[in-house]
Amino acid sequence: MVYVRAPTLPPIVLQPPRRWQILFRHPGYDDSNNVLFKLHAPDTDMDSSNDDNNATRRPGLYAQLALDACAVIAGNRTDGWLSPLRDADAARNARVDAVSTLRERDYYFHLDREPGSASGSDDPYAIVPTFREWRFPHDRIPAHWQQMAPNGASLDSIYSPSNLTAALQVRDGSCRMSGCREELQVAHVVPQAELDWWKGNDMSRYNLGPADTLDDTANALLLRADLHIAFDKPRFTFVPKPACDGSGMRLVVHLLEPSAELEHLYHNRELHASAVGIEMLYARFAWSLFPLLGAFLSCRTNRRLAFRTPNGGLADSRGFVAAALCEQFSAAATRKRSQSPKKRKPEIDTVADATDTDIAEVDKRAQLEDDRKKPTSASSGQKRRSSAEHADAEAGSSDDILPWARKRGRPQADSSSSSSSSLSPKSTNSIRPSLSGASYSSPPMFPNCPPLARAWLEAERQRSDIPGTCKEESDWARQVWAGKTLAGDEVVRWFEACGFEVREV
C-alpha cells in the first residue's frame, strides 16, 4: 500500500518583518529633495530590555553596510560619515559608529571638501548616476572587504576550464545559499550585460583563468534556480558582516527588499564555501545600489554628477547637470540589465539590408517558378477564375483592392454569395486575396506585405524548405485559388497559407 504524506508545511515565520526603510540624505540639497536612496532595514534583533522570546523585534541596518553604499554612490569616497544631523560642524560630533545598528528614520552622509576644490566653494559633492559611470576602486576596496576570512577551497582556485558549468560543479557542487544539489544554475556576480563596464575597468585582472571574459570561476557561483532569479532582480546581495564569535568578517546574504520567507531562511546567513573573487562581490554590491537612485535623479532638480566616461558637455563648469538630463539617467539606472545578450532583439532590419540586385534576382526566380508550374490545359475552375479576372479588370481601379485587402484579416463574401456554410467555387473566387496592382496569375502568399519583405520571405521559404512542406502547401493554395472547393476544416488552413494569424475565440 502506498504511503501518502501530508502536504509540505510552509516555513515557520515567527513574525512578519516590518517594512522599515531608512532614508539617506545629501546635506548639500534642501530637505525637500535631498533623499539619495532608501535601504530596507532587515537587521532586526530583540529588545534588550525584554527577555521574552516573543518580544517585538526592532528593525535596523548594519551601519558599515550603509557607509559602503554611500561611499559607492559618492564615487568611492570612503572618508565620509553618517549622522542624524544635517549641519556639517554639528555632525562631526554626532558621528554614527560603523559597527553599530542604524535605527533612526533619516541619516545624512557627510564628506569633507573634495580635493582640489576651491576653498570657498559650497557646491554639493558629486554623485555617480549609474553603474556604468562608476569607476571600480582598484587597490582601494574598503579594508573590511579585503580582510574577509577566506570562504573558498584553495584547491579550486587554480581550476578554470572553458566550461564554466563543469568547473562550478566541481568547485561548488551545490547552491551556495541553500545547499541544494538540484535545479542549479550558474549565476554571474558581475552580470553579463555589463561586459562594456567590465572591459572598461579592466576587471579581467582578477580572473582566475587567462581569458578576458566574465565567464570565469572568480565571477560565478552556483545558485538554485529560484534564488538565481531573486539574485538578478536584485532582492538580495552578498556583503561582509562580523561573525558573532568575533572571528572576523563573514560573507552573508543581505536582503534589499522585504520578504518574510527569504529573511527567515537566508538573511544574515553565511554562504557555503566558494572561491568567488572579493572584487567581483564588491562590484555586484555596487551594481545593486544604483537603481535606488531613481527618485533622486528624477525630482526635477539640477544635480552635480560625476562621470567615468566623457559626458559630452552634459555638465556645466561646476559639474551640474540639468534636471531633464538627470531624469534620463534615472531611466537608464532603473532599466533591467540582467538580460542575456543572446536574448536581445536585433537592432538591424535584415530585410532592409538587401540590395536591388538581390531582390530582382528573387523576383525573376519566383516568376520562372510560377510559369513552370502553370498547367497547359484550363480546367473549369480556371475558366471561372479567368472570367472573374476579366470582370475585375472592367470594374476599374476602384475594384482593384477587394474587401479582403480593405479589411485586413477579415475576408468578406460577395453580395451575390450564397449563405450556405460550405464554400462553393463561386464564393471561393469572391473572397480571394489581392493586392493593389497585383497580377492574378498566382495567389499572393503574403497579402498586405511590402514587396521587399514578401520577396525575402519567399526566398527564405525556398531556402529552408528541406522536406518540401512549404511547396506542398503552396501547391494546395494555388489549387484553391484556381477554384477548388474548401472543406469546412480547410478554411483555417487557407488563411494561414495566405500569411494570416488565426486565433481561437
Short mmCIF file of C-alpha atoms in Angstrom, two decimals:
data_model
loop_
_atom_site.label_atom_id
_atom_site.label_comp_id
_atom_site.label_asym_id
_atom_site.label_seq_id
_atom_site.Cartn_x
_atom_site.Cartn_y
_atom_site.Cartn_z
CA MET A 1 0.00 0.00 0.00
CA VAL A 2 1.32 3.44 -0.94
CA TYR A 3 2.01 5.73 1.98
CA VAL A 4 0.72 9.22 1.23
CA ARG A 5 2.35 12.03 3.15
CA ALA A 6 0.69 15.25 4.20
CA PRO A 7 1.32 18.45 2.23
CA THR A 8 4.58 20.21 2.97
CA LEU A 9 4.34 22.82 5.68
CA PRO A 10 5.47 26.36 4.83
CA PRO A 11 8.48 27.80 6.66
CA ILE A 12 7.64 28.83 10.20
CA VAL A 13 7.98 32.59 10.32
CA LEU A 14 7.84 33.81 13.91
CA GLN A 15 6.75 37.33 13.00
CA PRO A 16 6.32 39.13 9.67
CA PRO A 17 9.12 41.68 9.19
CA ARG A 18 8.32 45.34 9.48
CA ARG A 19 8.58 47.21 6.22
CA TRP A 20 11.04 49.68 7.66
CA GLN A 21 13.21 51.75 5.37
CA ILE A 22 15.95 54.20 6.27
CA LEU A 23 16.42 57.37 4.22
CA PHE A 24 19.94 58.53 3.38
CA ARG A 25 20.12 62.23 2.54
CA HIS A 26 22.55 64.54 0.78
CA PRO A 27 23.30 67.54 3.03
CA GLY A 28 24.11 69.74 0.03
CA TYR A 29 20.48 69.97 -1.09
CA ASP A 30 17.26 71.13 0.52
CA ASP A 31 15.42 68.57 2.66
CA SER A 32 12.50 68.62 0.24
CA ASN A 33 14.56 66.86 -2.47
CA ASN A 34 17.78 65.51 -0.93
CA VAL A 35 16.98 61.82 -0.36
CA LEU A 36 19.74 59.92 -2.15
CA PHE A 37 18.21 56.48 -1.69
CA LYS A 38 16.35 54.24 0.73
CA LEU A 39 17.58 50.96 2.18
CA HIS A 40 15.44 48.21 3.61
CA ALA A 41 16.31 47.62 7.30
CA PRO A 42 16.15 43.85 7.91
CA ASP A 43 18.84 43.61 10.64
CA THR A 44 16.32 43.12 13.43
CA ASP A 45 17.07 41.98 16.95
CA MET A 46 15.17 41.53 20.21
CA ASP A 47 14.60 44.46 22.53
CA SER A 48 17.39 44.19 25.13
CA SER A 49 15.00 45.33 27.87
CA ASN A 50 12.75 42.33 27.32
CA ASP A 51 13.98 38.76 27.70
CA ASP A 52 10.80 37.26 26.25
CA ASN A 53 11.47 35.34 23.02
CA ASN A 54 8.22 36.70 21.61
CA ALA A 55 9.24 40.32 22.19
CA THR A 56 8.87 42.77 19.34
CA ARG A 57 11.91 42.84 17.12
CA ARG A 58 13.49 46.21 16.49
CA PRO A 59 14.29 46.85 12.82
CA GLY A 60 17.66 48.30 11.94
CA LEU A 61 20.54 48.26 9.49
CA TYR A 62 24.23 47.46 9.91
CA ALA A 63 25.92 50.89 9.79
CA GLN A 64 29.04 49.78 7.91
CA LEU A 65 26.89 48.46 5.06
CA ALA A 66 25.16 51.84 4.81
CA LEU A 67 28.53 53.64 4.80
CA ASP A 68 29.75 51.37 2.00
CA ALA A 69 26.62 52.12 -0.03
CA CYS A 70 27.00 55.89 0.40
CA ALA A 71 30.70 55.70 -0.48
CA VAL A 72 29.96 53.91 -3.75
CA ILE A 73 27.28 56.40 -4.77
CA ALA A 74 29.65 59.31 -3.98
CA GLY A 75 32.37 57.94 -6.26
CA ASN A 76 34.28 55.73 -3.78
CA ARG A 77 34.56 58.41 -1.10
CA THR A 78 35.32 56.18 1.90
CA ASP A 79 36.22 59.18 4.08
CA GLY A 80 32.59 60.06 4.79
CA TRP A 81 30.47 59.59 7.90
CA LEU A 82 26.80 59.26 8.82
CA SER A 83 24.94 61.49 11.24
CA PRO A 84 21.30 62.25 12.01
CA LEU A 85 22.23 65.96 11.82
CA ARG A 86 22.44 67.97 8.61
CA ASP A 87 24.83 70.70 9.76
CA ALA A 88 28.38 69.56 8.95
CA ASP A 89 30.03 71.07 12.04
CA ALA A 90 27.45 69.61 14.41
CA ALA A 91 27.51 66.29 12.56
CA ARG A 92 31.22 65.81 13.24
CA ASN A 93 30.43 65.44 16.93
CA ALA A 94 27.46 63.14 16.28
CA ARG A 95 29.01 60.54 14.00
CA VAL A 96 27.45 57.10 13.85
CA ASP A 97 29.71 54.22 14.87
CA ALA A 98 30.40 52.00 11.87
CA VAL A 99 29.81 48.77 13.83
CA SER A 100 26.51 49.95 15.32
CA THR A 101 22.98 49.37 14.06
CA LEU A 102 21.06 52.24 12.47
CA ARG A 103 17.56 52.71 13.87
CA GLU A 104 16.60 56.31 13.05
CA ARG A 105 14.45 57.18 10.06
CA ASP A 106 16.90 59.66 8.42
CA TYR A 107 20.67 59.95 8.16
CA TYR A 108 22.92 62.41 6.32
CA PHE A 109 26.07 61.26 4.55
CA HIS A 110 28.75 63.91 5.09
CA LEU A 111 32.03 64.35 3.26
CA ASP A 112 34.97 66.65 3.75
CA ARG A 113 35.72 69.14 0.99
CA GLU A 114 36.75 67.45 -2.24
CA PRO A 115 40.49 67.51 -3.03
CA GLY A 116 41.33 70.35 -5.40
CA SER A 117 38.07 72.25 -4.87
CA ALA A 118 38.04 75.97 -4.19
CA SER A 119 38.29 76.91 -0.53
CA GLY A 120 35.10 78.97 -0.63
CA SER A 121 33.07 76.58 -2.74
CA ASP A 122 29.78 75.37 -1.25
CA ASP A 123 28.88 73.07 -4.13
CA PRO A 124 27.41 69.70 -3.05
CA TYR A 125 29.61 66.68 -3.54
CA ALA A 126 29.05 64.88 -6.84
CA ILE A 127 27.02 61.68 -7.23
CA VAL A 128 27.67 58.88 -9.73
CA PRO A 129 24.36 58.44 -11.62
CA THR A 130 24.63 54.87 -12.96
CA PHE A 131 26.70 51.74 -12.53
CA ARG A 132 28.24 52.17 -15.97
CA GLU A 133 29.59 55.57 -14.92
CA TRP A 134 31.07 54.14 -11.72
CA ARG A 135 34.82 53.57 -11.64
CA PHE A 136 35.99 50.44 -9.84
CA PRO A 137 38.40 51.33 -6.99
CA HIS A 138 41.37 49.11 -7.81
CA ASP A 139 43.58 48.62 -4.74
CA ARG A 140 41.21 50.84 -2.73
CA ILE A 141 38.49 48.40 -1.71
CA PRO A 142 37.43 49.00 1.92
CA ALA A 143 39.55 47.12 4.44
CA HIS A 144 36.70 45.07 5.90
CA TRP A 145 36.05 43.65 2.42
CA GLN A 146 39.73 42.80 1.85
CA GLN A 147 40.13 41.28 5.33
CA MET A 148 37.17 38.97 4.87
CA ALA A 149 38.04 35.47 6.08
CA PRO A 150 38.74 33.05 3.17
CA ASN A 151 35.47 31.48 2.15
CA GLY A 152 36.56 29.10 -0.60
CA ALA A 153 38.57 25.93 -1.00
CA SER A 154 42.11 26.62 -2.21
CA LEU A 155 42.27 23.53 -4.40
CA ASP A 156 39.63 25.01 -6.69
CA SER A 157 41.32 28.37 -7.15
CA ILE A 158 43.56 27.14 -9.97
CA TYR A 159 40.80 25.24 -11.79
CA SER A 160 39.30 27.42 -14.52
CA PRO A 161 38.39 25.44 -17.66
CA SER A 162 36.46 26.84 -20.60
CA ASN A 163 33.32 25.01 -19.49
CA LEU A 164 32.16 27.21 -16.62
CA THR A 165 29.29 24.95 -15.58
CA ALA A 166 31.54 21.92 -15.21
CA ALA A 167 34.07 23.97 -13.28
CA LEU A 168 31.45 25.20 -10.81
CA GLN A 169 30.02 21.71 -10.40
CA VAL A 170 33.47 20.58 -9.33
CA ARG A 171 34.15 23.62 -7.14
CA ASP A 172 30.76 24.33 -5.58
CA GLY A 173 28.71 21.17 -6.09
CA SER A 174 25.57 22.71 -4.60
CA CYS A 175 23.73 26.01 -4.21
CA ARG A 176 25.94 28.37 -2.22
CA MET A 177 22.92 29.74 -0.34
CA SER A 178 20.62 26.78 0.30
CA GLY A 179 22.96 23.81 -0.10
CA CYS A 180 20.52 22.16 -2.53
CA ARG A 181 22.00 19.99 -5.28
CA GLU A 182 19.14 20.07 -7.79
CA GLU A 183 17.78 22.78 -10.11
CA LEU A 184 21.12 24.62 -10.07
CA GLN A 185 22.14 27.45 -12.36
CA VAL A 186 25.32 29.41 -12.97
CA ALA A 187 24.91 32.90 -11.51
CA HIS A 188 27.31 35.59 -12.68
CA VAL A 189 28.34 38.00 -9.96
CA VAL A 190 29.05 40.87 -12.36
CA PRO A 191 26.15 40.45 -14.84
CA GLN A 192 26.89 39.50 -18.42
CA ALA A 193 25.04 42.61 -19.62
CA GLU A 194 27.80 44.74 -18.07
CA LEU A 195 30.54 43.48 -20.39
CA ASP A 196 31.41 47.01 -21.54
CA TRP A 197 31.83 48.17 -17.96
CA TRP A 198 33.88 45.04 -17.23
CA LYS A 199 36.33 45.74 -20.03
CA GLY A 200 36.43 49.47 -19.39
CA ASN A 201 37.52 48.84 -15.79
CA ASP A 202 39.97 46.03 -16.62
CA MET A 203 38.21 43.57 -14.32
CA SER A 204 39.81 40.57 -16.01
CA ARG A 205 42.91 41.17 -13.88
CA TYR A 206 41.02 39.40 -11.08
CA ASN A 207 40.11 36.35 -13.18
CA LEU A 208 41.49 33.00 -12.10
CA GLY A 209 41.88 31.97 -15.73
CA PRO A 210 43.84 33.63 -18.56
CA ALA A 211 40.83 34.70 -20.65
CA ASP A 212 39.43 38.23 -20.72
CA THR A 213 35.84 37.17 -20.08
CA LEU A 214 33.12 37.31 -17.45
CA ASP A 215 32.77 33.52 -17.71
CA ASP A 216 35.39 32.86 -15.07
CA THR A 217 35.08 30.96 -11.81
CA ALA A 218 36.06 34.11 -9.92
CA ASN A 219 32.89 35.76 -11.25
CA ALA A 220 30.35 32.96 -10.85
CA LEU A 221 28.78 30.61 -8.35
CA LEU A 222 26.01 28.02 -8.28
CA LEU A 223 22.55 29.07 -7.10
CA ARG A 224 19.22 27.30 -7.08
CA ALA A 225 17.06 28.49 -9.99
CA ASP A 226 14.55 30.47 -7.90
CA LEU A 227 17.32 32.10 -5.87
CA HIS A 228 19.15 32.99 -9.09
CA ILE A 229 16.06 34.87 -10.27
CA ALA A 230 15.81 36.73 -6.95
CA PHE A 231 19.55 37.49 -7.11
CA ASP A 232 19.20 39.17 -10.51
CA LYS A 233 16.16 41.32 -9.58
CA PRO A 234 18.01 42.07 -7.19
CA ARG A 235 16.20 41.10 -4.00
CA PHE A 236 19.39 40.44 -2.06
CA THR A 237 23.14 40.82 -2.33
CA PHE A 238 26.25 39.43 -0.62
CA VAL A 239 28.14 41.60 1.89
CA PRO A 240 30.66 41.13 4.72
CA LYS A 241 29.36 41.27 8.28
CA PRO A 242 31.12 40.47 11.56
CA ALA A 243 30.81 36.98 12.99
CA CYS A 244 29.09 36.61 16.37
CA ASP A 245 32.16 34.99 17.91
CA GLY A 246 34.43 37.89 16.89
CA SER A 247 36.45 35.74 14.49
CA GLY A 248 36.34 38.24 11.65
CA MET A 249 34.12 39.18 8.73
CA ARG A 250 31.91 36.62 7.01
CA LEU A 251 30.25 36.74 3.60
CA VAL A 252 26.49 36.69 4.23
CA VAL A 253 23.19 37.24 2.42
CA HIS A 254 21.64 40.67 2.91
CA LEU A 255 18.05 41.41 1.86
CA LEU A 256 17.35 44.52 -0.21
CA GLU A 257 13.56 44.06 -0.26
CA PRO A 258 11.06 42.84 2.37
CA SER A 259 10.40 39.10 2.25
CA ALA A 260 9.27 37.09 5.25
CA GLU A 261 10.48 33.75 3.87
CA LEU A 262 13.78 34.95 2.47
CA GLU A 263 14.51 36.79 5.70
CA HIS A 264 13.71 33.74 7.80
CA LEU A 265 15.67 31.32 5.63
CA TYR A 266 18.67 33.29 4.35
CA HIS A 267 19.12 36.81 5.72
CA ASN A 268 22.50 37.20 7.51
CA ARG A 269 23.31 33.56 6.83
CA GLU A 270 26.86 32.82 5.78
CA LEU A 271 27.36 31.40 2.31
CA HIS A 272 28.75 27.94 1.77
CA ALA A 273 32.42 27.77 0.83
CA SER A 274 33.20 29.32 -2.55
CA ALA A 275 36.17 30.95 -4.27
CA VAL A 276 34.30 33.93 -5.74
CA GLY A 277 36.54 36.99 -6.03
CA ILE A 278 36.08 39.69 -3.41
CA GLU A 279 36.47 42.30 -6.15
CA MET A 280 33.56 40.78 -8.07
CA LEU A 281 31.39 40.75 -4.95
CA TYR A 282 32.14 44.41 -4.28
CA ALA A 283 31.23 45.30 -7.88
CA ARG A 284 27.98 43.33 -7.53
CA PHE A 285 27.16 45.21 -4.35
CA ALA A 286 27.63 48.49 -6.22
CA TRP A 287 25.54 47.24 -9.17
CA SER A 288 22.64 46.53 -6.79
CA LEU A 289 22.64 50.10 -5.43
CA PHE A 290 22.38 52.36 -8.48
CA PRO A 291 18.73 51.53 -9.36
CA LEU A 292 17.86 53.04 -5.96
CA LEU A 293 18.89 56.50 -7.23
CA GLY A 294 15.84 56.82 -9.49
CA ALA A 295 13.87 59.21 -7.25
CA PHE A 296 16.91 61.41 -6.55
CA LEU A 297 17.64 61.85 -10.25
CA SER A 298 14.05 62.38 -11.39
CA CYS A 299 12.79 65.00 -8.92
CA ARG A 300 13.27 67.86 -11.42
CA THR A 301 16.30 69.39 -9.75
CA ASN A 302 19.73 70.10 -11.20
CA ARG A 303 22.25 67.65 -9.75
CA ARG A 304 26.02 67.65 -9.54
CA LEU A 305 27.09 64.37 -11.14
CA ALA A 306 30.38 62.53 -11.61
CA PHE A 307 31.19 60.57 -14.76
CA ARG A 308 33.70 57.87 -15.59
CA THR A 309 33.35 58.35 -19.34
CA PRO A 310 33.33 61.65 -21.30
CA ASN A 311 29.93 63.23 -20.71
CA GLY A 312 29.79 65.12 -24.00
CA GLY A 313 29.22 68.51 -22.36
CA LEU A 314 26.22 67.41 -20.30
CA ALA A 315 27.59 69.11 -17.17
CA ASP A 316 28.49 72.75 -16.77
CA SER A 317 31.81 74.06 -15.46
CA ARG A 318 30.81 73.25 -11.86
CA GLY A 319 29.63 69.75 -12.70
CA PHE A 320 25.87 70.39 -12.55
CA VAL A 321 23.57 68.56 -14.98
CA ALA A 322 20.13 69.87 -15.97
CA ALA A 323 17.09 68.24 -14.36
CA ALA A 324 15.79 66.83 -17.67
CA LEU A 325 19.09 65.08 -18.36
CA CYS A 326 19.23 63.76 -14.81
CA GLU A 327 15.86 62.15 -15.42
CA GLN A 328 17.29 60.34 -18.43
CA PHE A 329 20.00 58.90 -16.20
CA SER A 330 17.25 57.79 -13.83
CA ALA A 331 15.58 55.79 -16.60
CA ALA A 332 18.92 54.22 -17.54
CA ALA A 333 19.65 53.33 -13.91
CA THR A 334 16.32 51.61 -13.33
CA ARG A 335 16.30 49.69 -16.61
CA LYS A 336 16.60 45.90 -16.37
CA ARG A 337 20.21 44.98 -17.13
CA SER A 338 20.37 41.27 -16.42
CA GLN A 339 19.05 40.34 -19.86
CA SER A 340 21.36 37.97 -21.65
CA PRO A 341 22.96 39.44 -24.80
CA LYS A 342 21.83 36.33 -26.69
CA LYS A 343 18.16 37.21 -25.98
CA ARG A 344 18.29 40.80 -27.15
CA LYS A 345 16.31 41.72 -30.23
CA PRO A 346 18.40 42.51 -33.31
CA GLU A 347 18.80 46.22 -33.92
CA ILE A 348 19.24 45.88 -37.70
CA ASP A 349 16.41 45.01 -40.07
CA THR A 350 17.87 42.31 -42.28
CA VAL A 351 15.17 42.82 -44.90
CA ALA A 352 16.19 46.44 -45.38
CA ASP A 353 19.81 45.44 -45.96
CA ALA A 354 19.06 43.70 -49.23
CA THR A 355 20.32 45.21 -52.48
CA ASP A 356 18.19 45.90 -55.54
CA THR A 357 20.11 43.23 -57.44
CA ASP A 358 19.21 40.59 -54.85
CA ILE A 359 15.52 41.49 -54.95
CA ALA A 360 15.42 41.49 -58.74
CA GLU A 361 17.00 38.03 -58.77
CA VAL A 362 14.44 36.73 -56.30
CA ASP A 363 11.53 38.17 -58.31
CA LYS A 364 12.92 36.66 -61.51
CA ARG A 365 13.25 33.20 -59.97
CA ALA A 366 9.76 33.39 -58.48
CA GLN A 367 8.23 34.33 -61.85
CA LEU A 368 10.07 31.48 -63.62
CA GLU A 369 8.84 29.05 -60.97
CA ASP A 370 5.24 30.23 -61.46
CA ASP A 371 5.48 29.89 -65.27
CA ARG A 372 6.94 26.39 -64.97
CA LYS A 373 4.15 25.20 -62.69
CA LYS A 374 1.34 26.79 -64.75
CA PRO A 375 -0.86 23.97 -66.25
CA THR A 376 -1.24 23.72 -70.04
CA SER A 377 -4.94 22.89 -70.08
CA ALA A 378 -7.51 25.09 -68.40
CA SER A 379 -9.92 23.42 -66.05
CA SER A 380 -13.43 24.59 -65.35
CA GLY A 381 -12.20 26.29 -62.19
CA GLN A 382 -9.57 28.16 -64.20
CA LYS A 383 -12.21 29.35 -66.64
CA ARG A 384 -14.26 30.72 -63.76
CA ARG A 385 -11.10 32.44 -62.46
CA SER A 386 -10.38 34.00 -65.89
CA SER A 387 -13.95 35.24 -66.09
CA ALA A 388 -13.68 36.82 -62.67
CA GLU A 389 -10.37 38.47 -63.59
CA HIS A 390 -11.97 39.95 -66.73
CA ALA A 391 -14.84 41.35 -64.67
CA ASP A 392 -12.41 42.83 -62.18
CA ALA A 393 -10.44 44.50 -64.96
CA GLU A 394 -13.56 46.11 -66.39
CA ALA A 395 -14.62 47.38 -62.96
CA GLY A 396 -11.77 49.93 -62.88
CA SER A 397 -9.23 50.90 -60.25
CA SER A 398 -11.87 51.21 -57.52
CA ASP A 399 -12.28 47.44 -57.54
CA ASP A 400 -8.60 46.61 -57.70
CA ILE A 401 -8.47 46.33 -53.92
CA LEU A 402 -11.03 43.74 -52.85
CA PRO A 403 -12.80 43.63 -49.48
CA TRP A 404 -10.09 41.21 -48.35
CA ALA A 405 -7.46 43.92 -48.71
CA ARG A 406 -9.65 46.70 -47.39
CA LYS A 407 -10.37 44.88 -44.12
CA ARG A 408 -7.17 43.14 -43.20
CA GLY A 409 -7.56 39.65 -41.86
CA ARG A 410 -11.38 39.59 -42.22
CA PRO A 411 -12.40 38.40 -45.73
CA GLN A 412 -15.90 39.33 -46.90
CA ALA A 413 -18.03 37.44 -49.35
CA ASP A 414 -19.60 38.96 -52.47
CA SER A 415 -23.14 40.30 -52.15
CA SER A 416 -24.17 37.51 -54.55
CA SER A 417 -22.50 34.84 -52.48
CA SER A 418 -24.60 32.04 -51.17
CA SER A 419 -25.44 31.96 -47.44
CA SER A 420 -24.54 28.30 -47.30
CA SER A 421 -21.99 27.30 -44.65
CA SER A 422 -19.86 25.44 -47.20
CA LEU A 423 -17.72 27.36 -49.65
CA SER A 424 -18.63 26.84 -53.28
CA PRO A 425 -16.18 27.54 -56.11
CA LYS A 426 -18.02 30.81 -56.79
CA SER A 427 -17.73 32.01 -53.20
CA THR A 428 -14.11 30.93 -53.10
CA ASN A 429 -13.33 33.21 -56.01
CA SER A 430 -15.22 36.09 -54.45
CA ILE A 431 -13.04 36.18 -51.34
CA ARG A 432 -9.66 35.60 -52.91
CA PRO A 433 -6.98 37.94 -51.50
CA SER A 434 -5.47 40.61 -53.69
CA LEU A 435 -3.01 43.47 -53.59
CA SER A 436 -3.44 46.71 -55.47
CA GLY A 437 -1.92 46.28 -58.90
CA ALA A 438 -1.06 42.62 -58.32
CA SER A 439 -1.43 40.04 -61.06
CA TYR A 440 -3.93 37.21 -60.62
CA SER A 441 -1.65 34.70 -62.32
CA SER A 442 -0.80 33.19 -58.94
CA PRO A 443 -2.10 33.70 -55.39
CA PRO A 444 -0.15 36.22 -53.30
CA MET A 445 1.19 34.18 -50.41
CA PHE A 446 1.85 37.32 -48.34
CA PRO A 447 -1.13 39.73 -48.69
CA ASN A 448 -0.72 43.28 -47.39
CA CYS A 449 3.03 42.69 -47.15
CA PRO A 450 5.61 45.10 -48.66
CA PRO A 451 7.14 43.74 -51.88
CA LEU A 452 10.65 43.74 -50.44
CA ALA A 453 9.65 41.75 -47.38
CA ARG A 454 7.44 39.44 -49.48
CA ALA A 455 10.35 38.62 -51.79
CA TRP A 456 12.64 37.82 -48.91
CA LEU A 457 10.01 35.66 -47.20
CA GLU A 458 9.51 33.71 -50.41
CA ALA A 459 13.27 33.27 -50.77
CA GLU A 460 13.56 32.06 -47.17
CA ARG A 461 10.76 29.57 -47.72
CA GLN A 462 12.51 28.11 -50.74
CA ARG A 463 15.88 28.03 -48.97
CA SER A 464 14.73 26.40 -45.73
CA ASP A 465 12.00 24.12 -47.09
CA ILE A 466 14.03 20.89 -46.90
CA PRO A 467 11.13 18.38 -46.53
CA GLY A 468 9.02 20.19 -49.15
CA THR A 469 6.24 21.19 -46.74
CA CYS A 470 6.03 24.78 -47.94
CA LYS A 471 5.95 23.68 -51.58
CA GLU A 472 3.12 21.28 -50.85
CA GLU A 473 1.20 23.98 -49.02
CA SER A 474 1.81 26.45 -51.85
CA ASP A 475 0.54 23.97 -54.45
CA TRP A 476 -2.59 23.35 -52.40
CA ALA A 477 -3.21 27.11 -52.09
CA ARG A 478 -2.90 27.53 -55.86
CA GLN A 479 -5.48 24.78 -56.38
CA VAL A 480 -7.88 26.60 -54.08
CA TRP A 481 -7.16 29.81 -55.95
CA ALA A 482 -7.98 28.05 -59.19
CA GLY A 483 -11.43 27.01 -57.94
CA LYS A 484 -11.02 24.03 -55.62
CA THR A 485 -13.87 23.84 -53.12
CA LEU A 486 -12.82 24.29 -49.49
CA ALA A 487 -13.94 21.80 -46.90
CA GLY A 488 -15.04 23.08 -43.51
CA ASP A 489 -11.78 22.19 -41.81
CA GLU A 490 -9.67 23.79 -44.57
CA VAL A 491 -10.76 27.40 -44.03
CA VAL A 492 -8.22 28.00 -41.28
CA ARG A 493 -5.55 26.32 -43.37
CA TRP A 494 -6.34 28.70 -46.24
CA PHE A 495 -5.98 31.78 -44.05
CA GLU A 496 -2.69 30.52 -42.62
CA ALA A 497 -1.38 29.74 -46.11
CA CYS A 498 -2.06 33.35 -47.06
CA GLY A 499 0.02 34.57 -44.12
CA PHE A 500 -2.70 35.40 -41.59
CA GLU A 501 -2.59 34.50 -37.93
CA VAL A 502 -5.77 32.69 -36.87
CA ARG A 503 -6.66 32.88 -33.20
CA GLU A 504 -9.25 30.83 -31.38
CA VAL A 505 -12.04 32.89 -29.85
#
